[in-house]
PDB file of C-alpha atoms in Angstrom:
ATOM      1  CA  ALA S 244      47.450 107.431-120.183  1.00  0.00           C
ATOM      2  CA  GLN S 245      48.512 106.816-116.660  1.00  0.00           C
ATOM      3  CA  SER S 246      51.763 106.394-114.804  1.00  0.00           C
ATOM      4  CA  VAL S 247      53.102 105.881-111.312  1.00  0.00           C
ATOM      5  CA  THR S 248      56.374 107.092-109.790  1.00  0.00           C
ATOM      6  CA  GLN S 249      57.602 105.619-106.582  1.00  0.00           C
ATOM      7  CA  LEU S 250      60.126 108.128-105.399  1.00  0.00           C
ATOM      8  CA  ASP S 251      62.321 105.749-103.414  1.00  0.00           C
ATOM      9  CA  SER S 252      63.595 102.398-104.603  1.00  0.00           C
ATOM     10  CA  HIS S 253      64.729 101.481-101.066  1.00  0.00           C
ATOM     11  CA  VAL S 254      63.668 102.698 -97.654  1.00  0.00           C
ATOM     12  CA  SER S 255      65.347 101.549 -94.440  1.00  0.00           C
ATOM     13  CA  VAL S 256      63.816 102.168 -90.995  1.00  0.00           C
ATOM     14  CA  SER S 257      64.341 100.943 -87.493  1.00  0.00           C
ATOM     15  CA  GLU S 258      61.708  98.803 -85.844  1.00  0.00           C
ATOM     16  CA  GLY S 259      59.182 100.978 -83.968  1.00  0.00           C
ATOM     17  CA  THR S 260      59.812 104.095 -86.080  1.00  0.00           C
ATOM     18  CA  PRO S 261      57.412 105.553 -88.690  1.00  0.00           C
ATOM     19  CA  VAL S 262      57.268 104.400 -92.271  1.00  0.00           C
ATOM     20  CA  LEU S 263      56.748 106.688 -95.270  1.00  0.00           C
ATOM     21  CA  LEU S 264      56.702 105.263 -98.799  1.00  0.00           C
ATOM     22  CA  ARG S 265      56.119 107.919-101.437  1.00  0.00           C
ATOM     23  CA  CYS S 266      54.066 107.640-104.597  1.00  0.00           C
ATOM     24  CA  ASN S 267      53.044 110.147-107.253  1.00  0.00           C
ATOM     25  CA  TYR S 268      50.692 109.372-110.079  1.00  0.00           C
ATOM     26  CA  SER S 269      49.293 110.786-113.291  1.00  0.00           C
ATOM     27  CA  SER S 270      46.087 109.777-114.917  1.00  0.00           C
ATOM     28  CA  SER S 271      43.705 111.033-117.573  1.00  0.00           C
ATOM     29  CA  TYR S 272      40.789 109.629-115.608  1.00  0.00           C
ATOM     30  CA  SER S 273      39.563 109.782-112.053  1.00  0.00           C
ATOM     31  CA  PRO S 274      41.933 107.144-110.817  1.00  0.00           C
ATOM     32  CA  SER S 275      41.641 104.264-108.432  1.00  0.00           C
ATOM     33  CA  LEU S 276      44.841 103.858-106.451  1.00  0.00           C
ATOM     34  CA  PHE S 277      46.177 100.867-104.612  1.00  0.00           C
ATOM     35  CA  TRP S 278      49.103  99.773-102.523  1.00  0.00           C
ATOM     36  CA  TYR S 279      50.135  96.154-102.744  1.00  0.00           C
ATOM     37  CA  VAL S 280      52.811  94.361-100.696  1.00  0.00           C
ATOM     38  CA  GLN S 281      54.929  91.465-101.952  1.00  0.00           C
ATOM     39  CA  HIS S 282      56.987  89.292 -99.630  1.00  0.00           C
ATOM     40  CA  PRO S 283      59.882  87.341-101.176  1.00  0.00           C
ATOM     41  CA  ASN S 284      58.790  84.726-103.667  1.00  0.00           C
ATOM     42  CA  LYS S 285      55.142  85.425-102.962  1.00  0.00           C
ATOM     43  CA  GLY S 286      52.261  86.966-104.845  1.00  0.00           C
ATOM     44  CA  LEU S 287      50.846  90.398-104.123  1.00  0.00           C
ATOM     45  CA  GLN S 288      48.605  91.234-101.208  1.00  0.00           C
ATOM     46  CA  LEU S 289      46.305  94.263-101.259  1.00  0.00           C
ATOM     47  CA  LEU S 290      47.083  96.678 -98.459  1.00  0.00           C
ATOM     48  CA  LEU S 291      44.532  99.359 -99.228  1.00  0.00           C
ATOM     49  CA  LYS S 292      42.705 101.122-102.039  1.00  0.00           C
ATOM     50  CA  TYR S 293      41.336 104.525-102.869  1.00  0.00           C
ATOM     51  CA  THR S 294      38.270 104.688-105.138  1.00  0.00           C
ATOM     52  CA  SER S 295      36.977 108.301-104.788  1.00  0.00           C
ATOM     53  CA  ALA S 296      35.477 107.967-101.376  1.00  0.00           C
ATOM     54  CA  ALA S 297      37.368 109.182 -98.287  1.00  0.00           C
ATOM     55  CA  THR S 298      40.774 110.663 -99.116  1.00  0.00           C
ATOM     56  CA  LEU S 299      42.373 109.039 -96.037  1.00  0.00           C
ATOM     57  CA  VAL S 300      42.335 105.317 -96.559  1.00  0.00           C
ATOM     58  CA  LYS S 301      43.023 102.850 -93.823  1.00  0.00           C
ATOM     59  CA  GLY S 302      44.355  99.422 -94.750  1.00  0.00           C
ATOM     60  CA  ILE S 303      45.506  96.247 -93.133  1.00  0.00           C
ATOM     61  CA  ASN S 304      48.362  95.866 -90.684  1.00  0.00           C
ATOM     62  CA  GLY S 305      48.196  99.481 -89.539  1.00  0.00           C
ATOM     63  CA  PHE S 306      48.990 101.060 -92.917  1.00  0.00           C
ATOM     64  CA  GLU S 307      47.151 104.035 -94.277  1.00  0.00           C
ATOM     65  CA  ALA S 308      47.453 106.360 -97.269  1.00  0.00           C
ATOM     66  CA  GLU S 309      46.195 109.813 -98.119  1.00  0.00           C
ATOM     67  CA  PHE S 310      45.006 110.753-101.599  1.00  0.00           C
ATOM     68  CA  LYS S 311      46.029 114.364-102.377  1.00  0.00           C
ATOM     69  CA  LYS S 312      44.690 115.387-105.735  1.00  0.00           C
ATOM     70  CA  SER S 313      46.457 118.750-105.728  1.00  0.00           C
ATOM     71  CA  GLU S 314      49.778 117.056-105.245  1.00  0.00           C
ATOM     72  CA  THR S 315      48.898 113.920-107.297  1.00  0.00           C
ATOM     73  CA  SER S 316      50.258 111.875-104.444  1.00  0.00           C
ATOM     74  CA  PHE S 317      49.226 108.745-102.592  1.00  0.00           C
ATOM     75  CA  HIS S 318      51.894 108.186 -99.964  1.00  0.00           C
ATOM     76  CA  LEU S 319      51.759 105.137 -97.701  1.00  0.00           C
ATOM     77  CA  THR S 320      52.438 105.521 -93.980  1.00  0.00           C
ATOM     78  CA  LYS S 321      52.560 103.454 -90.839  1.00  0.00           C
ATOM     79  CA  PRO S 322      53.205 104.919 -87.363  1.00  0.00           C
ATOM     80  CA  SER S 323      55.456 102.136 -86.128  1.00  0.00           C
ATOM     81  CA  ALA S 324      57.358  99.628 -88.262  1.00  0.00           C
ATOM     82  CA  HIS S 325      57.411  95.958 -87.434  1.00  0.00           C
ATOM     83  CA  MET S 326      59.990  93.435 -88.601  1.00  0.00           C
ATOM     84  CA  SER S 327      57.300  91.614 -90.559  1.00  0.00           C
ATOM     85  CA  ASP S 328      56.722  94.741 -92.657  1.00  0.00           C
ATOM     86  CA  ALA S 329      59.952  94.125 -94.501  1.00  0.00           C
ATOM     87  CA  ALA S 330      58.899  93.519 -98.141  1.00  0.00           C
ATOM     88  CA  GLU S 331      58.511  95.133-101.553  1.00  0.00           C
ATOM     89  CA  TYR S 332      55.687  97.664-101.856  1.00  0.00           C
ATOM     90  CA  PHE S 333      54.019  98.627-105.113  1.00  0.00           C
ATOM     91  CA  CYS S 334      51.911 101.690-105.733  1.00  0.00           C
ATOM     92  CA  VAL S 335      49.362 101.021-108.480  1.00  0.00           C
ATOM     93  CA  VAL S 336      46.961 103.145-110.477  1.00  0.00           C
ATOM     94  CA  SER S 337      43.872 102.005-112.359  1.00  0.00           C
ATOM     95  CA  GLY S 338      41.741 104.050-114.652  1.00  0.00           C
ATOM     96  CA  GLY S 339      39.683 103.992-117.760  1.00  0.00           C
ATOM     97  CA  SER S 340      37.424 101.280-119.093  1.00  0.00           C
ATOM     98  CA  ASN S 341      39.975  98.514-119.527  1.00  0.00           C
ATOM     99  CA  TYR S 342      40.728  98.069-115.789  1.00  0.00           C
ATOM    100  CA  LYS S 343      44.395  97.745-116.484  1.00  0.00           C
ATOM    101  CA  LEU S 344      46.749  98.336-113.571  1.00  0.00           C
ATOM    102  CA  THR S 345      49.872 100.392-113.953  1.00  0.00           C
ATOM    103  CA  PHE S 346      52.562  99.514-111.446  1.00  0.00           C
ATOM    104  CA  GLY S 347      55.267 101.642-109.933  1.00  0.00           C
ATOM    105  CA  LYS S 348      58.763 100.186-109.900  1.00  0.00           C
ATOM    106  CA  GLY S 349      58.408  99.204-106.265  1.00  0.00           C
ATOM    107  CA  THR S 350      60.003 100.283-102.966  1.00  0.00           C
ATOM    108  CA  LEU S 351      61.928  97.768-100.938  1.00  0.00           C
ATOM    109  CA  LEU S 352      61.304  98.363 -97.233  1.00  0.00           C
ATOM    110  CA  THR S 353      63.967  97.146 -94.834  1.00  0.00           C
ATOM    111  CA  VAL S 354      63.282  97.111 -91.105  1.00  0.00           C
ATOM    112  CA  ASN S 355      66.258  97.043 -88.814  1.00  0.00           C
ATOM    113  CA  PRO S 356      66.102  95.663 -85.271  1.00  0.00           C
TER     114      PRO S 356
ATOM    115  CA  GLY A1000      38.388  88.050 -98.665  1.00  0.00           C
ATOM    116  CA  ALA A1001      38.682  87.153-102.292  1.00  0.00           C
ATOM    117  CA  VAL A1002      41.158  84.375-102.994  1.00  0.00           C
ATOM    118  CA  VAL A1003      42.984  83.573-106.238  1.00  0.00           C
ATOM    119  CA  SER A1004      44.991  80.388-106.612  1.00  0.00           C
ATOM    120  CA  GLN A1005      47.616  79.383-109.132  1.00  0.00           C
ATOM    121  CA  HIS A1006      48.821  75.941-110.074  1.00  0.00           C
ATOM    122  CA  PRO A1007      51.548  74.861-110.137  1.00  0.00           C
ATOM    123  CA  SER A1008      53.543  77.083-107.831  1.00  0.00           C
ATOM    124  CA  TRP A1009      56.810  75.806-109.266  1.00  0.00           C
ATOM    125  CA  VAL A1010      57.629  74.145-112.566  1.00  0.00           C
ATOM    126  CA  ILE A1011      60.859  73.064-114.149  1.00  0.00           C
ATOM    127  CA  CYS A1012      60.775  71.927-117.759  1.00  0.00           C
ATOM    128  CA  LYS A1013      63.029  71.129-120.650  1.00  0.00           C
ATOM    129  CA  SER A1014      63.526  73.557-123.490  1.00  0.00           C
ATOM    130  CA  GLY A1015      61.035  73.018-126.259  1.00  0.00           C
ATOM    131  CA  THR A1016      58.211  71.680-124.094  1.00  0.00           C
ATOM    132  CA  SER A1017      54.943  73.455-123.247  1.00  0.00           C
ATOM    133  CA  VAL A1018      53.804  74.420-119.794  1.00  0.00           C
ATOM    134  CA  LYS A1019      50.283  75.236-118.649  1.00  0.00           C
ATOM    135  CA  ILE A1020      49.593  77.464-115.659  1.00  0.00           C
ATOM    136  CA  GLU A1021      46.125  77.677-114.103  1.00  0.00           C
ATOM    137  CA  CYS A1022      44.620  80.675-112.378  1.00  0.00           C
ATOM    138  CA  ARG A1023      41.428  80.257-110.402  1.00  0.00           C
ATOM    139  CA  SER A1024      39.201  82.679-108.470  1.00  0.00           C
ATOM    140  CA  LEU A1025      37.998  80.563-105.543  1.00  0.00           C
ATOM    141  CA  ASP A1026      35.154  82.546-104.046  1.00  0.00           C
ATOM    142  CA  PHE A1027      34.078  85.017-106.696  1.00  0.00           C
ATOM    143  CA  GLN A1028      33.421  85.161-110.386  1.00  0.00           C
ATOM    144  CA  ALA A1029      35.956  86.955-112.518  1.00  0.00           C
ATOM    145  CA  THR A1030      34.908  88.091-115.970  1.00  0.00           C
ATOM    146  CA  THR A1031      38.384  89.521-116.417  1.00  0.00           C
ATOM    147  CA  MET A1032      41.710  88.054-115.454  1.00  0.00           C
ATOM    148  CA  PHE A1033      45.187  89.422-116.112  1.00  0.00           C
ATOM    149  CA  TRP A1034      48.531  87.719-116.624  1.00  0.00           C
ATOM    150  CA  TYR A1035      51.749  89.371-115.514  1.00  0.00           C
ATOM    151  CA  ARG A1036      55.393  88.529-115.699  1.00  0.00           C
ATOM    152  CA  GLN A1037      57.939  89.609-113.142  1.00  0.00           C
ATOM    153  CA  PHE A1038      61.719  89.442-113.528  1.00  0.00           C
ATOM    154  CA  PRO A1039      63.937  89.349-110.402  1.00  0.00           C
ATOM    155  CA  LYS A1040      63.879  92.640-108.446  1.00  0.00           C
ATOM    156  CA  GLN A1041      61.593  94.259-110.995  1.00  0.00           C
ATOM    157  CA  SER A1042      58.019  95.308-111.142  1.00  0.00           C
ATOM    158  CA  LEU A1043      55.168  93.414-112.742  1.00  0.00           C
ATOM    159  CA  MET A1044      54.736  93.642-116.503  1.00  0.00           C
ATOM    160  CA  LEU A1045      51.274  93.092-117.863  1.00  0.00           C
ATOM    161  CA  MET A1046      51.254  90.445-120.571  1.00  0.00           C
ATOM    162  CA  ALA A1047      47.624  90.095-121.471  1.00  0.00           C
ATOM    163  CA  THR A1048      44.021  90.659-120.417  1.00  0.00           C
ATOM    164  CA  SER A1049      41.851  87.567-120.428  1.00  0.00           C
ATOM    165  CA  ASN A1050      38.103  87.975-120.831  1.00  0.00           C
ATOM    166  CA  GLU A1051      35.711  85.088-120.211  1.00  0.00           C
ATOM    167  CA  GLY A1052      34.378  83.667-123.436  1.00  0.00           C
ATOM    168  CA  SER A1053      36.438  85.838-125.785  1.00  0.00           C
ATOM    169  CA  LYS A1054      40.006  86.177-127.074  1.00  0.00           C
ATOM    170  CA  ALA A1055      42.658  87.591-124.868  1.00  0.00           C
ATOM    171  CA  THR A1056      44.116  91.036-125.481  1.00  0.00           C
ATOM    172  CA  TYR A1057      47.878  91.040-125.551  1.00  0.00           C
ATOM    173  CA  GLU A1058      50.186  93.906-124.684  1.00  0.00           C
ATOM    174  CA  GLN A1059      52.589  95.213-127.209  1.00  0.00           C
ATOM    175  CA  GLY A1060      55.604  92.967-127.592  1.00  0.00           C
ATOM    176  CA  VAL A1061      53.975  89.849-126.168  1.00  0.00           C
ATOM    177  CA  GLU A1062      53.728  86.979-128.667  1.00  0.00           C
ATOM    178  CA  LYS A1063      50.183  85.633-128.607  1.00  0.00           C
ATOM    179  CA  ASP A1064      51.214  82.372-130.299  1.00  0.00           C
ATOM    180  CA  LYS A1065      53.817  81.734-127.637  1.00  0.00           C
ATOM    181  CA  PHE A1066      51.704  82.633-124.629  1.00  0.00           C
ATOM    182  CA  LEU A1067      48.311  81.051-125.214  1.00  0.00           C
ATOM    183  CA  ILE A1068      45.539  82.222-122.932  1.00  0.00           C
ATOM    184  CA  ASN A1069      42.191  80.587-122.428  1.00  0.00           C
ATOM    185  CA  HIS A1070      39.444  81.876-120.161  1.00  0.00           C
ATOM    186  CA  ALA A1071      36.835  79.140-120.453  1.00  0.00           C
ATOM    187  CA  SER A1072      34.817  79.918-117.330  1.00  0.00           C
ATOM    188  CA  LEU A1073      34.186  82.707-114.835  1.00  0.00           C
ATOM    189  CA  THR A1074      36.613  81.154-112.354  1.00  0.00           C
ATOM    190  CA  LEU A1075      39.417  79.759-114.510  1.00  0.00           C
ATOM    191  CA  SER A1076      42.016  81.191-116.881  1.00  0.00           C
ATOM    192  CA  THR A1077      45.010  79.276-118.179  1.00  0.00           C
ATOM    193  CA  LEU A1078      48.331  80.474-119.608  1.00  0.00           C
ATOM    194  CA  THR A1079      50.249  78.033-121.774  1.00  0.00           C
ATOM    195  CA  VAL A1080      53.868  78.809-122.549  1.00  0.00           C
ATOM    196  CA  THR A1081      54.492  76.975-125.822  1.00  0.00           C
ATOM    197  CA  SER A1082      57.891  75.664-126.890  1.00  0.00           C
ATOM    198  CA  ALA A1083      59.456  77.154-123.787  1.00  0.00           C
ATOM    199  CA  HIS A1084      63.023  78.426-123.886  1.00  0.00           C
ATOM    200  CA  PRO A1085      65.391  79.480-121.055  1.00  0.00           C
ATOM    201  CA  GLU A1086      64.557  83.154-121.663  1.00  0.00           C
ATOM    202  CA  ASP A1087      60.937  82.367-120.699  1.00  0.00           C
ATOM    203  CA  SER A1088      62.087  81.505-117.192  1.00  0.00           C
ATOM    204  CA  SER A1089      60.330  83.993-114.943  1.00  0.00           C
ATOM    205  CA  PHE A1090      57.728  84.480-112.211  1.00  0.00           C
ATOM    206  CA  TYR A1091      54.228  84.516-113.705  1.00  0.00           C
ATOM    207  CA  ILE A1092      51.412  86.060-111.678  1.00  0.00           C
ATOM    208  CA  CYS A1093      47.723  86.215-112.486  1.00  0.00           C
ATOM    209  CA  SER A1094      45.095  88.475-111.064  1.00  0.00           C
ATOM    210  CA  ALA A1095      41.323  88.341-111.143  1.00  0.00           C
ATOM    211  CA  ARG A1096      39.029  91.328-111.199  1.00  0.00           C
ATOM    212  CA  ASP A1097      36.289  91.307-108.614  1.00  0.00           C
ATOM    213  CA  ALA A1098      33.730  93.778-109.932  1.00  0.00           C
ATOM    214  CA  VAL A1099      31.118  93.719-107.189  1.00  0.00           C
ATOM    215  CA  GLY A1100      29.168  96.934-107.374  1.00  0.00           C
ATOM    216  CA  LEU A1101      31.462  99.854-108.123  1.00  0.00           C
ATOM    217  CA  GLN A1102      34.365  98.609-106.000  1.00  0.00           C
ATOM    218  CA  GLU A1103      36.471  96.900-108.588  1.00  0.00           C
ATOM    219  CA  THR A1104      39.655  95.436-107.244  1.00  0.00           C
ATOM    220  CA  GLN A1105      42.174  92.976-108.622  1.00  0.00           C
ATOM    221  CA  TYR A1106      43.250  90.104-106.436  1.00  0.00           C
ATOM    222  CA  PHE A1107      46.524  88.377-107.185  1.00  0.00           C
ATOM    223  CA  GLY A1108      47.470  84.745-107.200  1.00  0.00           C
ATOM    224  CA  PRO A1109      50.611  83.534-105.377  1.00  0.00           C
ATOM    225  CA  GLY A1110      52.570  83.231-108.615  1.00  0.00           C
ATOM    226  CA  THR A1111      54.165  80.439-110.592  1.00  0.00           C
ATOM    227  CA  ARG A1112      57.917  80.232-110.911  1.00  0.00           C
ATOM    228  CA  LEU A1113      58.956  78.736-114.260  1.00  0.00           C
ATOM    229  CA  LEU A1114      62.460  77.482-114.880  1.00  0.00           C
ATOM    230  CA  VAL A1115      63.283  76.275-118.379  1.00  0.00           C
ATOM    231  CA  LEU A1116      66.436  74.238-118.696  1.00  0.00           C
TER     232      LEU A1116
END
């Protein structure tokens, strides 16, 4: 069994300040972990993924995430928020032989000018 | 990168009619595709797993006779909502699994918004 907990349903930052979106997971397997972003009325875009290689994963648009097994965390960060980063972010875990994804409830990121 | 398309992007239909949604992987072959449903301001709920050439596997609580899935080729899966009712109105999203080497990743389509009147 696997699950994902996104610790904040809404995060609000000012443009140019750092972004931290928190995610904890549980999995019976060695998990693959993903962050996806969804802009309003759009599908999901893959930001980055962890698949048991380097624990610090760099993604698109300046985002990165660090896999910490001891803390079962996979927090998403960005040094400087841009207005275009405003969207819903989903932390996702995959594991086992059926390739099913388990989604967190999502974190809405608001970027204020 | 890998691209997944969905058609149509928007559909409005009358109650009692059937609606077919197509999901295509444009530049890779997908032996497995997934169908999700998303209600407003909520996360994605997996409805079913679609495997090329075999029957779909439905999640608990999803009616297989209402949501017919066909995965006839390595690049196309279809979801048919039969005898649609207003409660079926939702945002339907498909994903396709790109299993090149050991780096398996799911790529998502842009979604189809269904409104049943």
